[in-house]
Amino acid sequence: MKVDLFGTSELSILVSPNGQMIAASEAMLPLLSYVEPLLPDFVQAANGADVFLNGLQYVMQRQLLWQAAGVPFGLLITFRQPMQNLLVDHRLGEMALTLSSKLEMNHVLEHVVRFAMDLLDADAGALPVYDPDHDRLLPGHLVNLPVDLVTPAKGSQRGLMWQMIEQGKSILIPDYAAHPMALPELARIGVSSLLATPIMHGKTPLGILAVYRLRNEPFQENDRDLLQAIAHQTAIALQSARMYQRAIRNADERYILYQASIEIGATLDLEQLYQAIHRAVDRLIPHAGFVIALLNDQQMVEYVYLVTPTGRQPELQLPLTHGIAGYVLRFGVSLRLSGVHALPAPAIQPALEVEGDLPQRSLLATPLVVGDRIIGALLAWHDHLDAYTMSDLSALEMLAATVAVALHQALRFTQIQALAITDTLTELVNRRHFFHILQHELDRSRRYQTPVSVAMIDIDHFKQVNDIYGHLAGDHILRELAQRCRQHLRDVDILARYGGEEFGLILPETVYETALVVADRLRQMVATTPLLVDGRQVTLTLSIGVATFQPVSHPDPSSLIADADRALYLAKRRGRNRVCGAQELSTYAEP
């Protein structure tokens, strides 16, 4: 006798009289692992018995086959789904087709909850979504339930839902009100039965699908199989929606980073660069505050760009042992923090001037690395807890790679530029740059009719200092004197080393009489404050000449400096350690 099981699409197996499988239909092959252990039961079962294979219900039909001589050949067992099950399968197929066309997360959640309620005849439903970045359940989508049923709380404090996330198993509670872990808010609205299952993509939890009945008709075990089938389709849809959202975000980030790289790479001016970096961060991640911190040669953290909700703050400098930026610079790690409990070890000395009330904030930080050297750090913070995800930190890290190179180049350019305009001994501007600044101030004075004065300063008898103490001591005196004078001037005043022991001073917005006062204050400070050289105190004096710009008398910087120089030599002829002004030249100066 010949039996061709491969000519049918039914689920069929052929069993020998002694219970051994002879053949199986092609459609049956994927289910053999479920069928083979049950063969003895199938042989003994009654015709028309209900069986479950891989979570689906079937009706078993048995037919005894005979050889021509009247000898039993085998038992043909066929499994058919009831008409109701076929309808369910059709509805599940419709659901899968519908979900495959939905890429927006909210659309997926709403459709799944409504579908599950309809198919399982439920009165309410929920699909809370699992947030792996913060290990929490988010409300997702709720139907006919309190809006605060699922709170974004961490840990296992929400009971049954978290139990399913941890164990990956569904639950069926026929009498919900009597369950020890029942939520009071659900019991109050009359939930009588709960059926829920985790939504898993592989071993990764995506959320929980739960349906509720408020009438006294509890869910049955076969309902559990159906909800799990819905959850399986939902997992595929949710993962697709997440991948779609991630792709959209990645595309946006790549575009922002591309635009930022162009803008950041287009300037070597540090201030313009700081602002370009801030604009890029502003487009990438939400934040209430932002910091660019640099590590200087003294191993101090310079907060060169600090923005808070009240605006741009003054630059400041803190030790490397203080603040999140100091931690990142010391250990070269990125951080994503939420509140005081997330602070890393070893403990951080708070930098309240920069980070404020960190226990109530979320913070991102990443180092700026060039080669194997950490040159700085980027920090951004939000005034709400759990505001940032790992994706946010990844975006900041990608931006930091571009920022580090751009900052390194801009800093090198600034250093080279500074060397071109700075006297290396005193760290004051050099003579060439002094003339450049003075020309700018004279142009401004002509345009706005504002005063500007200059002073030429000479150290009295400096040759004797070099002869007595040596040139190294002389260099020390020049450096020390330059710094002391710098400390007694305004930020807008320009002190330059003009040559040898002579200094030039530009005093913007300063009239003649005030310039004489400023110069005499410097003279008195130097005369009354001895310098320490080789353990001995050395008292120096200054001779200073002052001149104020007059457009008619001073067509260029050289003419103004010449008047101040003539006043300087007048001070020397009068005995040194004094200040003379150009207005005295007509009376005392020789023609």
XYZ file of C-alpha atoms in Angstrom:
591
model
C 0.000 0.000 0.000
C 1.329 3.493 -0.909
C 0.522 6.616 1.201
C 1.758 9.986 -0.136
C 1.635 12.447 2.773
C 3.644 15.038 0.882
C 0.772 15.534 -1.534
C -1.281 17.338 1.113
C -0.940 20.620 3.033
C -2.626 19.150 6.108
C -0.868 18.376 9.350
C -0.681 14.595 9.134
C 1.433 11.731 10.458
C 1.402 7.992 9.714
C 2.035 5.707 12.708
C 2.777 1.958 12.565
C 0.636 -0.523 14.563
C 3.335 -0.651 17.244
C 3.344 3.156 17.644
C 6.392 4.101 15.534
C 6.200 7.072 13.183
C 6.400 6.013 9.521
C 5.917 9.327 7.725
C 4.831 12.946 8.206
C 3.390 15.568 5.874
C 5.580 18.477 4.807
C 3.388 20.903 6.762
C 3.902 18.719 9.860
C 7.704 18.755 9.797
C 8.155 21.991 11.852
C 5.940 20.509 14.598
C 7.578 17.095 14.902
C 9.458 18.077 18.064
C 6.078 18.671 19.743
C 4.401 15.589 18.260
C 6.916 12.745 18.760
C 6.831 12.710 22.602
C 3.015 12.521 22.451
C 2.705 9.634 19.935
C 1.613 7.013 22.541
C -1.181 9.350 23.708
C -2.294 10.063 20.115
C -2.520 6.328 19.343
C -4.796 5.759 22.354
C -6.808 9.025 22.110
C -10.391 9.161 20.927
C -11.291 10.453 17.488
C -12.094 14.197 17.591
C -10.001 14.913 20.706
C -8.637 18.431 21.208
C -4.848 18.791 21.330
C -2.464 21.774 21.613
C 0.627 22.020 19.421
C 3.012 24.960 19.820
C 0.335 26.928 21.694
C -2.431 26.395 19.064
C -5.553 24.265 19.414
C -6.301 21.409 16.958
C -8.935 18.653 16.576
C -7.360 15.236 15.989
C -8.875 12.916 13.342
C -7.771 9.240 13.224
C -8.083 6.787 10.300
C -6.957 3.149 10.398
C -5.355 2.017 7.113
C -5.486 -1.617 5.948
C -3.412 -3.701 3.585
C -5.145 -5.674 0.806
C -5.049 -8.888 2.856
C -6.987 -7.263 5.677
C -3.899 -6.690 7.788
C -3.621 -3.249 9.581
C -1.000 -1.093 7.829
C -0.934 1.933 10.139
C -2.829 4.814 11.735
C -3.204 8.106 9.814
C -3.591 10.978 12.272
C -4.614 14.401 10.949
C -4.725 17.627 12.967
C -7.186 20.325 11.928
C -7.866 23.661 13.589
C -11.471 24.374 14.584
C -13.274 26.959 12.496
C -13.019 29.444 15.393
C -9.243 29.006 15.526
C -8.982 29.521 11.798
C -10.833 32.789 12.246
C -8.403 33.811 15.006
C -5.461 32.952 12.789
C -6.991 35.073 10.046
C -7.389 37.985 12.465
C -3.784 37.557 13.647
C -2.667 37.642 10.034
C -4.633 40.849 9.504
C -3.021 42.321 12.606
C 0.486 41.414 11.413
C -0.236 42.983 8.024
C -1.589 46.158 9.633
C 1.288 46.492 12.084
C 3.853 46.008 9.336
C 2.614 49.260 7.773
C 2.884 51.280 11.007
C 6.262 52.729 11.958
C 5.146 55.363 14.445
C 5.415 53.961 17.980
C 2.146 55.496 19.238
C 0.191 54.018 16.318
C 1.612 50.555 17.026
C 0.766 50.718 20.738
C -2.804 51.891 20.209
C -3.550 49.323 17.506
C -2.187 46.415 19.548
C -4.137 47.292 22.704
C -7.413 47.741 20.788
C -6.850 44.501 18.842
C -6.053 42.452 21.965
C -9.123 43.804 23.772
C -11.343 42.961 20.803
C -9.975 39.462 20.231
C -9.997 38.492 23.909
C -13.277 40.258 24.725
C -11.565 42.420 27.372
C -12.940 45.555 29.046
C -9.598 47.371 29.398
C -6.041 47.098 28.170
C -2.527 48.446 28.619
C 0.817 48.270 26.884
C 3.504 49.808 29.105
C 6.865 50.132 27.310
C 10.170 49.117 28.873
C 12.887 51.805 28.858
C 16.260 49.988 29.062
C 18.260 53.224 29.379
C 16.664 54.001 32.745
C 15.395 50.502 33.707
C 11.796 51.655 34.006
C 8.321 51.078 32.595
C 6.695 53.977 30.761
C 2.891 54.255 30.433
C 2.842 53.534 26.693
C -0.878 53.203 25.839
C -3.818 52.672 28.204
C -7.512 52.045 27.428
C -10.240 52.388 30.102
C -7.627 52.527 32.874
C -6.325 55.244 35.248
C -3.692 57.352 33.465
C -1.267 56.966 36.390
C -1.519 53.172 36.458
C 2.028 52.762 35.143
C 4.403 55.290 36.668
C 7.972 55.728 35.369
C 9.370 54.363 38.631
C 12.539 52.325 38.812
C 13.053 48.949 40.425
C 10.541 46.226 41.187
C 8.226 48.428 43.222
C 5.360 48.014 40.688
C 4.922 44.345 41.500
C 3.467 42.011 38.887
C 4.553 43.967 35.835
C 8.170 43.992 36.962
C 7.932 40.300 37.807
C 7.081 39.588 34.174
C 9.954 41.791 32.932
C 12.424 39.928 35.167
C 11.118 36.390 34.573
C 9.895 36.729 30.981
C 6.688 34.759 31.782
C 3.018 35.552 31.308
C 0.504 35.637 34.170
C -3.205 34.807 34.400
C -5.109 35.882 37.514
C -8.769 34.767 37.471
C -9.637 36.535 40.771
C -7.620 39.725 40.668
C -9.006 41.397 43.814
C -7.891 38.446 45.958
C -4.336 38.421 44.626
C -1.720 39.598 47.204
C 0.058 41.807 44.622
C -3.086 43.427 43.213
C -2.883 47.178 42.710
C -5.476 49.081 44.773
C -6.227 51.467 41.893
C -7.222 48.514 39.674
C -9.260 46.845 42.393
C -11.131 50.133 42.941
C -12.304 50.314 39.318
C -13.558 46.723 39.517
C -10.904 44.640 37.691
C -11.885 41.007 38.269
C -9.439 39.161 35.990
C -6.005 39.958 34.535
C -4.117 38.365 31.672
C -0.680 39.752 30.772
C 2.436 38.663 28.921
C 5.850 40.211 28.350
C 6.710 41.407 24.858
C 10.170 40.075 24.073
C 12.529 40.525 21.136
C 14.841 37.570 21.649
C 15.849 37.981 25.285
C 15.308 41.742 25.299
C 12.105 42.987 26.991
C 10.218 45.633 25.008
C 7.120 45.994 27.171
C 4.061 44.222 28.583
C 0.692 43.533 26.937
C -2.087 43.289 29.510
C -5.882 42.912 29.185
C -8.451 43.200 31.966
C -12.034 42.126 32.560
C -14.285 44.078 34.876
C -17.119 41.521 34.695
C -17.132 38.154 36.433
C -15.889 36.118 33.458
C -12.244 35.208 34.101
C -9.779 34.600 31.294
C -8.988 30.967 30.411
C -5.726 29.157 29.618
C -6.403 29.171 25.891
C -6.661 32.987 26.158
C -3.067 33.001 27.380
C -1.899 31.277 24.185
C -3.762 33.835 22.089
C -2.312 36.814 23.979
C 1.185 35.374 23.575
C 0.593 35.077 19.826
C -0.452 38.750 19.750
C 2.609 39.669 21.822
C 4.851 37.865 19.345
C 3.511 39.945 16.466
C 3.735 43.071 18.647
C 7.401 42.433 19.395
C 8.187 42.455 15.678
C 6.208 45.680 15.191
C 7.715 47.424 18.228
C 11.239 46.493 17.221
C 10.579 47.782 13.705
C 9.160 51.025 15.115
C 12.178 51.451 17.380
C 14.562 50.771 14.523
C 12.672 53.306 12.408
C 12.845 55.930 15.156
C 16.519 55.142 15.699
C 17.186 55.451 11.972
C 15.408 58.816 11.851
C 17.347 60.030 14.889
C 20.644 58.733 13.509
C 19.988 60.474 10.201
C 19.199 63.719 12.030
C 22.303 63.356 14.192
C 24.526 62.657 11.204
C 23.202 65.756 9.456
C 23.691 67.898 12.579
C 27.208 66.537 13.083
C 28.025 67.126 9.415
C 26.780 70.716 9.618
C 28.625 71.199 12.915
C 31.897 69.868 11.465
C 31.691 72.429 8.656
C 30.878 75.308 10.999
C 33.386 74.290 13.672
C 36.153 73.747 11.136
C 35.582 77.128 9.496
C 37.105 79.255 12.254
C 40.299 79.476 14.293
C 38.925 82.223 16.512
C 38.343 80.673 19.930
C 35.268 82.704 20.859
C 33.572 81.982 17.542
C 34.503 78.313 17.943
C 32.988 78.127 21.461
C 29.720 79.520 20.152
C 29.667 77.138 17.163
C 30.181 74.177 19.522
C 27.322 75.387 21.719
C 24.991 75.714 18.719
C 25.768 72.120 17.721
C 25.054 70.821 21.247
C 21.859 72.863 21.273
C 20.653 70.995 18.184
C 21.733 67.561 19.451
C 20.493 67.321 23.038
C 18.152 69.265 25.353
C 20.013 71.102 28.108
C 19.715 73.906 30.647
C 23.459 74.435 31.010
C 26.578 73.832 28.952
C 30.315 73.964 29.646
C 33.505 73.835 27.631
C 36.417 73.155 29.995
C 40.109 73.102 29.053
C 43.117 71.718 30.902
C 45.884 74.335 31.120
C 49.647 73.935 31.576
C 49.310 74.383 35.343
C 46.955 71.354 35.490
C 44.018 73.577 36.357
C 40.562 73.345 34.787
C 39.661 76.488 32.869
C 35.930 76.894 32.306
C 36.314 78.963 29.152
C 32.652 78.728 28.124
C 29.937 78.424 30.779
C 26.251 78.961 30.003
C 23.404 78.640 32.533
C 19.688 79.507 32.268
C 20.619 83.095 33.224
C 23.068 83.411 30.320
C 26.819 83.378 29.691
C 28.857 83.354 32.906
C 32.398 84.705 33.483
C 35.289 82.335 32.933
C 36.724 80.701 36.031
C 39.501 78.337 37.015
C 39.273 75.418 39.468
C 41.634 72.668 40.637
C 41.608 69.373 38.761
C 40.195 67.666 41.874
C 36.975 69.700 41.726
C 33.813 69.115 39.727
C 32.634 66.708 37.057
C 34.918 68.287 34.452
C 37.917 67.645 36.696
C 36.858 64.012 37.104
C 36.485 63.532 33.350
C 39.879 65.161 32.708
C 41.596 63.002 35.332
C 40.144 59.645 34.320
C 39.303 60.173 30.638
C 35.795 58.714 30.942
C 32.378 59.787 29.722
C 29.592 60.094 32.280
C 25.796 59.934 32.227
C 24.504 60.880 35.670
C 21.098 61.275 37.235
C 21.060 62.670 40.747
C 23.444 62.290 43.645
C 23.264 58.483 43.718
C 24.873 58.282 40.291
C 28.022 60.175 41.239
C 31.113 58.126 40.382
C 33.812 56.978 42.754
C 36.315 58.132 43.865
C 34.208 60.909 45.307
C 33.978 64.215 43.468
C 34.606 67.502 45.220
C 31.530 69.501 44.092
C 32.016 72.543 41.884
C 28.886 74.459 42.846
C 30.020 77.491 40.843
C 29.631 75.397 37.689
C 27.268 72.463 38.257
C 24.911 73.900 40.858
C 22.521 71.470 42.563
C 23.743 68.283 40.888
C 21.614 65.884 43.048
C 18.519 67.284 41.326
C 19.923 67.213 37.797
C 20.817 64.945 34.910
C 24.279 65.426 33.426
C 26.324 64.313 30.437
C 30.103 64.725 30.250
C 32.736 63.527 27.802
C 36.480 64.194 27.414
C 38.064 65.990 24.469
C 40.910 63.763 23.308
C 43.597 64.481 20.690
C 45.821 61.485 20.070
C 46.553 60.136 23.536
C 46.190 63.519 25.294
C 43.075 64.831 27.049
C 42.799 68.569 26.373
C 39.364 69.334 27.791
C 35.784 68.252 28.397
C 32.218 69.013 27.331
C 29.419 69.066 29.916
C 25.679 69.485 29.491
C 23.000 69.229 32.146
C 19.231 69.226 32.481
C 17.188 70.332 35.480
C 15.147 67.097 35.502
C 16.257 63.636 36.622
C 16.593 60.814 34.049
C 16.600 63.326 31.194
C 19.344 61.658 29.137
C 19.718 58.307 27.394
C 22.789 56.474 26.171
C 21.933 57.755 22.694
C 22.318 61.317 23.979
C 25.729 60.492 25.417
C 26.760 58.785 22.174
C 25.772 61.909 20.205
C 27.830 64.127 22.523
C 30.814 61.779 22.218
C 30.658 61.879 18.414
C 30.547 65.680 18.485
C 33.462 65.741 20.945
C 35.693 63.930 18.440
C 35.272 66.809 15.978
C 35.430 69.476 18.683
C 38.698 68.153 20.117
C 40.551 68.485 16.803
C 39.088 71.928 16.082
C 39.920 73.235 19.567
C 43.431 71.825 19.402
C 44.064 73.616 16.108
C 42.510 76.872 17.336
C 44.550 76.788 20.544
C 47.768 76.193 18.594
C 46.914 79.042 16.232
C 46.212 81.313 19.210
C 49.521 80.347 20.803
C 51.440 81.007 17.584
C 49.614 84.297 17.168
C 50.432 85.225 20.760
C 54.116 84.484 20.208
C 54.099 86.866 17.254
C 52.773 89.754 19.352
C 54.215 88.908 22.788
C 57.550 89.634 24.393
C 58.735 86.222 25.589
C 60.568 87.563 28.647
C 57.844 89.714 30.215
C 54.791 88.178 28.488
C 53.672 91.721 27.617
C 52.787 92.718 24.059
C 55.851 93.543 21.988
C 56.792 96.827 20.333
C 55.358 95.909 16.938
C 51.950 95.027 18.357
C 52.055 98.084 20.602
C 52.148 100.290 17.483
C 49.319 98.258 15.908
C 47.048 98.723 18.944
C 47.924 102.386 19.239
C 46.981 102.991 15.587
C 43.622 101.345 16.255
C 43.044 103.526 19.334
C 43.941 106.712 17.446
C 41.515 105.800 14.656
C 38.808 105.203 17.228
C 39.596 108.502 18.942
C 39.232 110.396 15.656
C 35.939 108.631 14.874
C 34.267 109.024 18.258
C 36.171 112.020 19.683
C 37.246 110.015 22.736
C 40.546 110.711 24.543
C 43.553 108.374 24.526
C 46.867 108.871 26.305
C 50.235 107.119 26.264
C 53.056 106.840 28.773
C 56.679 105.900 28.142
C 58.299 104.260 31.169
C 62.003 103.729 31.866
C 63.682 101.983 34.828
C 66.203 104.356 36.379
C 69.859 103.191 36.458
C 68.964 99.695 35.232
C 72.485 99.211 33.836
C 73.811 99.333 37.388
C 71.373 96.579 38.390
C 72.694 94.356 35.597
C 76.306 95.173 36.545
C 75.739 94.368 40.232
C 73.384 91.366 40.060
C 73.962 90.021 36.552
C 71.743 89.772 33.523
C 69.746 86.808 34.853
C 68.729 88.865 37.858
C 67.985 91.737 35.497
C 65.634 89.512 33.499
C 63.911 88.466 36.726
C 63.437 92.122 37.676
C 61.939 92.958 34.284
C 59.452 90.086 34.539
C 58.469 90.901 38.111
C 58.142 94.615 37.429
C 55.999 93.987 34.355
C 53.589 91.799 36.319
C 53.315 94.264 39.198
C 52.513 97.118 36.852
C 50.009 94.966 34.974
C 48.157 94.252 38.233
C 47.738 97.998 38.917
C 46.174 98.779 35.540
C 42.748 98.283 33.997
C 42.014 95.358 31.672
C 41.638 97.793 28.758
C 45.046 99.369 29.367
C 47.860 98.006 27.190
C 51.324 97.649 28.739
C 54.099 96.691 26.312
C 57.807 96.081 26.445
C 59.074 98.792 24.116
C 62.727 97.780 24.264
C 65.413 96.987 26.867
C 64.222 98.420 30.195
C 61.676 100.732 28.562
C 57.921 100.107 28.563
C 55.053 101.677 26.681
C 51.540 102.166 28.094
C 48.319 102.909 26.179
C 45.465 104.358 28.268
C 42.192 104.344 26.266
C 39.411 106.732 27.271
C 41.878 108.622 29.481
C 42.399 112.398 29.507
C 45.785 114.045 30.132
C 45.295 114.823 33.841
C 44.071 111.286 34.628
C 46.973 109.784 32.707
C 49.404 111.737 34.915
C 47.675 110.336 38.009
C 47.822 106.743 36.705
C 51.510 107.122 35.820
C 52.390 108.577 39.208
C 50.546 105.758 40.959
C 52.739 103.262 39.124
C 55.856 105.264 40.001
C 54.971 105.311 43.709
C 54.081 101.599 43.745
C 57.476 100.643 42.310
C 59.440 103.044 44.509
C 57.814 101.806 47.727
C 57.820 98.071 46.967
C 61.337 96.589 46.862
C 62.029 93.475 44.778
C 63.791 90.422 46.186
C 66.919 89.495 44.212
C 69.239 86.715 45.457
C 67.843 87.143 48.958
C 68.428 90.912 48.954
C 65.891 93.673 48.609
C 66.352 95.950 45.604
C 64.513 99.254 45.346
C 63.905 100.612 41.858
C 62.478 103.873 40.552
C 60.775 104.853 37.313
C 60.893 107.888 35.082
C 57.696 108.359 33.093
C 56.633 110.654 30.288
C 52.953 111.183 29.417
C 51.283 112.549 26.271
C 47.637 112.774 25.162
C 46.511 112.448 21.571
C 45.760 115.658 19.657
C 44.552 115.006 16.071
C 46.314 118.047 14.653
C 49.622 117.589 16.484
C 49.761 113.803 16.157
C 49.082 112.559 12.612
C 50.405 109.069 13.450
C 51.399 106.905 16.429
C 55.081 107.801 16.124
C 54.420 111.498 16.686
C 52.433 110.803 19.863
C 55.109 108.437 21.184
C 57.780 111.045 20.357
C 56.046 113.582 22.625
C 55.773 111.047 25.447
C 59.450 110.133 24.928
C 60.516 113.793 25.148
C 58.506 114.093 28.404
C 60.313 110.954 29.698
C 63.719 112.491 29.079
C 62.523 115.666 30.770
C 61.730 113.554 33.856
C 65.226 112.084 33.760
C 66.853 115.513 33.450
C 64.865 116.665 36.445
C 66.399 113.957 38.598
C 64.512 110.738 37.724
C 61.841 108.966 39.836
C 59.191 111.359 38.576
C 56.424 111.829 35.989
C 56.422 114.595 33.392
C 53.761 115.420 30.843
C 54.081 116.652 27.278
C 52.385 119.931 28.185
C 55.485 120.811 30.205
C 57.751 120.547 27.195
C 57.148 124.078 25.934
C 58.352 125.443 29.284
C 61.134 123.062 30.276
C 62.205 121.117 27.226
C 65.166 122.265 25.147
C 64.385 123.062 21.484
